[in-house]
Short mmCIF file of N, CA, C and O in Angstrom, two decimals:
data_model
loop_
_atom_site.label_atom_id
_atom_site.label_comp_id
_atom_site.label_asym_id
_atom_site.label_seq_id
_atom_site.Cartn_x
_atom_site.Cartn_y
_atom_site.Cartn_z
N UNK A 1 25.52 -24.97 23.12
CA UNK A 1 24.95 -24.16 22.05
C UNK A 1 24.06 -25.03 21.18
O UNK A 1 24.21 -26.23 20.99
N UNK A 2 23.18 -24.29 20.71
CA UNK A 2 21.60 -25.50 20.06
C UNK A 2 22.34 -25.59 18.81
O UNK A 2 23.01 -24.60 18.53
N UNK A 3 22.37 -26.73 17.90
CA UNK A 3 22.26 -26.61 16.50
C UNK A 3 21.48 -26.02 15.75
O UNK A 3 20.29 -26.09 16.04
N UNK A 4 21.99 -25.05 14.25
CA UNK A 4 21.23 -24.45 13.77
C UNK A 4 20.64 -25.35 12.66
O UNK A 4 19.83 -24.81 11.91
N UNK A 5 20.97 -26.79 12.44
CA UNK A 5 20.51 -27.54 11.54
C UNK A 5 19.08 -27.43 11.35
O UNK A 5 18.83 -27.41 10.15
N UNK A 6 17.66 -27.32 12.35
CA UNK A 6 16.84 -27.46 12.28
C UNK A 6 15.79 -26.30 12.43
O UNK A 6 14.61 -26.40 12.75
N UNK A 7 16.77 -24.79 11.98
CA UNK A 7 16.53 -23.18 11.73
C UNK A 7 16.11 -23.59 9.74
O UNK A 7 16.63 -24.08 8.74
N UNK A 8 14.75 -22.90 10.25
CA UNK A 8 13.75 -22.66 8.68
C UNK A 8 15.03 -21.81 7.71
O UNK A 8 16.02 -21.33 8.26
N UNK A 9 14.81 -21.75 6.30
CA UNK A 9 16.21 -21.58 5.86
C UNK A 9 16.16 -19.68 5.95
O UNK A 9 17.15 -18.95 6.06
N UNK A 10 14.54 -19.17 5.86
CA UNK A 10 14.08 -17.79 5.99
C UNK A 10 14.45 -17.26 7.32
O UNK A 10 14.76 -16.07 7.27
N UNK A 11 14.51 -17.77 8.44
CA UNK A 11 15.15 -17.92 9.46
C UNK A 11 16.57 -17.48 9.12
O UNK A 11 16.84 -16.28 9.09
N UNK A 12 17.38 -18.31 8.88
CA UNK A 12 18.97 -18.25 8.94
C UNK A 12 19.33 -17.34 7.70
O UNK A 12 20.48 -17.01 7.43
N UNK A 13 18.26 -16.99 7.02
CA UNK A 13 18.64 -15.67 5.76
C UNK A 13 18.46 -14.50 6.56
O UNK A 13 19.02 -13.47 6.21
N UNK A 14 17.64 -14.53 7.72
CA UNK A 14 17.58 -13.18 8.36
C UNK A 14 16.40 -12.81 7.74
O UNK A 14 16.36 -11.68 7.26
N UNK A 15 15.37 -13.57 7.64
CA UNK A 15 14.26 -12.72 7.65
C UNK A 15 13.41 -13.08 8.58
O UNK A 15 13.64 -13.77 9.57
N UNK A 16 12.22 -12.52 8.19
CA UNK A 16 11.12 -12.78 9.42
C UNK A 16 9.54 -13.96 8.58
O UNK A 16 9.02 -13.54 7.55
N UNK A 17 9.17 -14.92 9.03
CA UNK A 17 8.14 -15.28 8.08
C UNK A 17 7.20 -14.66 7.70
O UNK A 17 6.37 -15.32 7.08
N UNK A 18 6.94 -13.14 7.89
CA UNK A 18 5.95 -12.50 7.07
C UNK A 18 6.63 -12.19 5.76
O UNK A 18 6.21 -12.36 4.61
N UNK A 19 8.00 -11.60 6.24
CA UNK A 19 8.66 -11.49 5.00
C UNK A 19 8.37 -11.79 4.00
O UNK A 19 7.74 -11.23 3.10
N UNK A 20 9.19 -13.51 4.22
CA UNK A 20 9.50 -14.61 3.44
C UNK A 20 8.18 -14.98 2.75
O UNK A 20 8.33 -15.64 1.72
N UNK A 21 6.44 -14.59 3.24
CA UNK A 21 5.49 -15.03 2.79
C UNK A 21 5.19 -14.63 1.64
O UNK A 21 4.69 -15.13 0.64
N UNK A 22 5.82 -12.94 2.15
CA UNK A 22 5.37 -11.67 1.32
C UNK A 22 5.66 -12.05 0.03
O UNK A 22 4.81 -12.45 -0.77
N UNK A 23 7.33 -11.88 -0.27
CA UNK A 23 7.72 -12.31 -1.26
C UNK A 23 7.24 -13.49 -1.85
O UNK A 23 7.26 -13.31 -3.07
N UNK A 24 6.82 -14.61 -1.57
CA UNK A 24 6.61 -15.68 -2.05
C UNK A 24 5.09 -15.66 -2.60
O UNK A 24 4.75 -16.60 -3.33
N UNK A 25 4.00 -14.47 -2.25
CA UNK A 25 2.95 -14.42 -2.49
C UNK A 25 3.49 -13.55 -3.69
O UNK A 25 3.39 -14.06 -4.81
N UNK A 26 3.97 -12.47 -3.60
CA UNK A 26 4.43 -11.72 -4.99
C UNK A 26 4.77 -12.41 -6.00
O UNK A 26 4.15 -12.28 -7.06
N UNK A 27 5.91 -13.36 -5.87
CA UNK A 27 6.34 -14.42 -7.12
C UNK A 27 5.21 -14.77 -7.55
O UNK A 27 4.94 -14.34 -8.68
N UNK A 28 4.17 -15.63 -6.88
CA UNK A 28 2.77 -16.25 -7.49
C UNK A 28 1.97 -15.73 -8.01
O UNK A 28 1.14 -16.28 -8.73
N UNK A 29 2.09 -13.67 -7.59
CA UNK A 29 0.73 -12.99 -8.34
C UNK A 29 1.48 -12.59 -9.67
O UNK A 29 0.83 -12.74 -10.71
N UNK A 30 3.01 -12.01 -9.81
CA UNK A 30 3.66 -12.23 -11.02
C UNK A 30 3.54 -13.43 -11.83
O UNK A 30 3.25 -13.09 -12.97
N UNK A 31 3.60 -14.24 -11.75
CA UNK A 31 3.83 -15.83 -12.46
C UNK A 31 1.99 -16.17 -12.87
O UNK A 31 1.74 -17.15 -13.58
N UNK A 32 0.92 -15.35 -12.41
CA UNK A 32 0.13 -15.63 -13.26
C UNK A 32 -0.61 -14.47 -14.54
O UNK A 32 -0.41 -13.26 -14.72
N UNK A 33 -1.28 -15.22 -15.07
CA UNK A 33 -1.84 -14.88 -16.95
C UNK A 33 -2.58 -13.94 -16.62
O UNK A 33 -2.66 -13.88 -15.40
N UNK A 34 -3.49 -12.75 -17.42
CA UNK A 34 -4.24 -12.12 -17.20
C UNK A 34 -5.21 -12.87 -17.46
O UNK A 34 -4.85 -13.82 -18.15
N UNK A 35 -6.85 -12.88 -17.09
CA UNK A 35 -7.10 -11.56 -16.04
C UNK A 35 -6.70 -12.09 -14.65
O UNK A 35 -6.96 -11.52 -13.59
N UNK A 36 -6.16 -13.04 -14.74
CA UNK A 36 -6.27 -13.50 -12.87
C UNK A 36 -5.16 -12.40 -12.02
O UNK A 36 -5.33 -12.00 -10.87
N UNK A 37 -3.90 -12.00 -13.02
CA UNK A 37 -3.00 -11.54 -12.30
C UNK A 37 -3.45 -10.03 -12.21
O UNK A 37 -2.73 -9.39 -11.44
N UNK A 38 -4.44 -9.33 -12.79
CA UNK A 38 -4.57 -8.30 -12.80
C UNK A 38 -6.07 -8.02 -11.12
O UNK A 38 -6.28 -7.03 -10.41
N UNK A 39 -6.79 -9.52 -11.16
CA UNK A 39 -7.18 -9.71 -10.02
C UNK A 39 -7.18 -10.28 -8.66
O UNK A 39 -7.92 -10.34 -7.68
N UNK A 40 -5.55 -10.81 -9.17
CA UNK A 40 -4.87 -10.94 -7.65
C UNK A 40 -4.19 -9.92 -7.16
O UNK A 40 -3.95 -9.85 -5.95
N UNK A 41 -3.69 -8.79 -8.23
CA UNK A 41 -3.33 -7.28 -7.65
C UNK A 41 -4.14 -6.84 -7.06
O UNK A 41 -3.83 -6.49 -5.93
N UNK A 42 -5.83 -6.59 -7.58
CA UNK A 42 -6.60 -5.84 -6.95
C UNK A 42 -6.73 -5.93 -5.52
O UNK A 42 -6.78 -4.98 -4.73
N UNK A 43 -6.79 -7.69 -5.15
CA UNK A 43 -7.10 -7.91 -3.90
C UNK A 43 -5.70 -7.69 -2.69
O UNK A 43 -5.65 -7.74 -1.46
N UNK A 44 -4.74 -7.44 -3.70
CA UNK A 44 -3.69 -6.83 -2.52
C UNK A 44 -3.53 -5.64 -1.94
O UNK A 44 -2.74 -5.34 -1.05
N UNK A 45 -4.65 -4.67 -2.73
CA UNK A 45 -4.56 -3.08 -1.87
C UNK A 45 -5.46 -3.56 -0.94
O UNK A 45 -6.38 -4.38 -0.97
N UNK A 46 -4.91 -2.77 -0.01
CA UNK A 46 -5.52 -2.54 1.37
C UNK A 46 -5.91 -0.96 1.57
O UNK A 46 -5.06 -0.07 1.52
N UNK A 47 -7.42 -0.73 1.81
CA UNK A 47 -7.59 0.53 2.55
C UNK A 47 -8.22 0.82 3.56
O UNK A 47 -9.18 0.06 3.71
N UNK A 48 -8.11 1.69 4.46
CA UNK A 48 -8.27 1.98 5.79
C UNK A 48 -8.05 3.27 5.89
O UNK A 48 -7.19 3.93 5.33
N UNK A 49 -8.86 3.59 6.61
CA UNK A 49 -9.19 5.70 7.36
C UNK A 49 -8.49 5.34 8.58
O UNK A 49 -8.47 4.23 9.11
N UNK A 50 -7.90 6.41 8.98
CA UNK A 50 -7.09 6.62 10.11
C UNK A 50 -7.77 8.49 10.88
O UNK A 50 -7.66 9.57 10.29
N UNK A 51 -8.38 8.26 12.23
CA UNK A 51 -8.96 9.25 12.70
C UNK A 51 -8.36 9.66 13.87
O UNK A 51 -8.09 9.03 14.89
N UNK A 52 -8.20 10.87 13.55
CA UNK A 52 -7.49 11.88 15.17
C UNK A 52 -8.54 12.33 16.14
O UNK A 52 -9.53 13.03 15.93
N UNK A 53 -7.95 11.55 17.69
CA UNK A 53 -9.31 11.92 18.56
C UNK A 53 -8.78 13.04 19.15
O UNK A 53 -7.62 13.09 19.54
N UNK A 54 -9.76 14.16 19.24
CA UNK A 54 -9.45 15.20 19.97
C UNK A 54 -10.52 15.50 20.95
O UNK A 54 -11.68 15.53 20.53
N UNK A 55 -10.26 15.74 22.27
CA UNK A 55 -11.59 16.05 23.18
C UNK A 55 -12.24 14.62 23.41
O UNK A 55 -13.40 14.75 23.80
N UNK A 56 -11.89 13.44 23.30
CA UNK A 56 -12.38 12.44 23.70
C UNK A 56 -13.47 11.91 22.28
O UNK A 56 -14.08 10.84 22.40
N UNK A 57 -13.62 12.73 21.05
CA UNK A 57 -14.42 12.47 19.79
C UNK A 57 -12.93 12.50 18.64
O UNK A 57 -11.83 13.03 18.55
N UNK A 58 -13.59 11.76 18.09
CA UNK A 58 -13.13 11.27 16.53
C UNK A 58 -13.40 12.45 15.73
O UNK A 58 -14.55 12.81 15.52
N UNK A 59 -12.30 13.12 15.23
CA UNK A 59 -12.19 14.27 14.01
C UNK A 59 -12.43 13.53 13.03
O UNK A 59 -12.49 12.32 13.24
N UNK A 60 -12.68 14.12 11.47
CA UNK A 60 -13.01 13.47 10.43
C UNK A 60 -11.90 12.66 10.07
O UNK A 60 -10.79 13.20 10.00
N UNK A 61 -12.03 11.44 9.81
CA UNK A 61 -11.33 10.45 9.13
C UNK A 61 -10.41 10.62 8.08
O UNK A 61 -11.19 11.06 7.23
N UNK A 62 -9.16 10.59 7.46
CA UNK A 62 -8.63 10.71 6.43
C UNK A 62 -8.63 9.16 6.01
O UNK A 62 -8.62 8.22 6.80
N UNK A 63 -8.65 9.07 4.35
CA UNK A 63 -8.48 7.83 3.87
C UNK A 63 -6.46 7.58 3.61
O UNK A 63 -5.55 8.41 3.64
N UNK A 64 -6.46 6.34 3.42
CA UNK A 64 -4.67 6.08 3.62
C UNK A 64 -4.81 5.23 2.12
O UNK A 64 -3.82 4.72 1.61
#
């Protein structure tokens, strides 16, 4: 059986490293001053249209 001595500690908490990033990017956009923290929120939305093909064509796009 391998030793787990040399398992990342996010690893042996049971997470996954996106997880562990996630959170750790959150702590850093909390922990800063305005305006920076109000423009490190901005840059965390993500948006993207998602389109239903019907008949081999793209129906109109909804935004998400």
């Amino acid at each position: 059986m391998a030793s787990t001595a040399a398992v990342p500690f996010w690893r042996a908490a049971g997470m996954t490293y996106i997880t562990y990033s996630n959170i750790c990017a959150n702590l850093v956009r909390n922990c800063l001053k305005e305006p920076l923290k109000a423009e490190a929120l901005n840059r965390e939305k993500v948006h993207f249209s998602l389109s239903k093909w019907a008949g081999g064509k793209p129906e109109k796009p909804s935004s998400i």
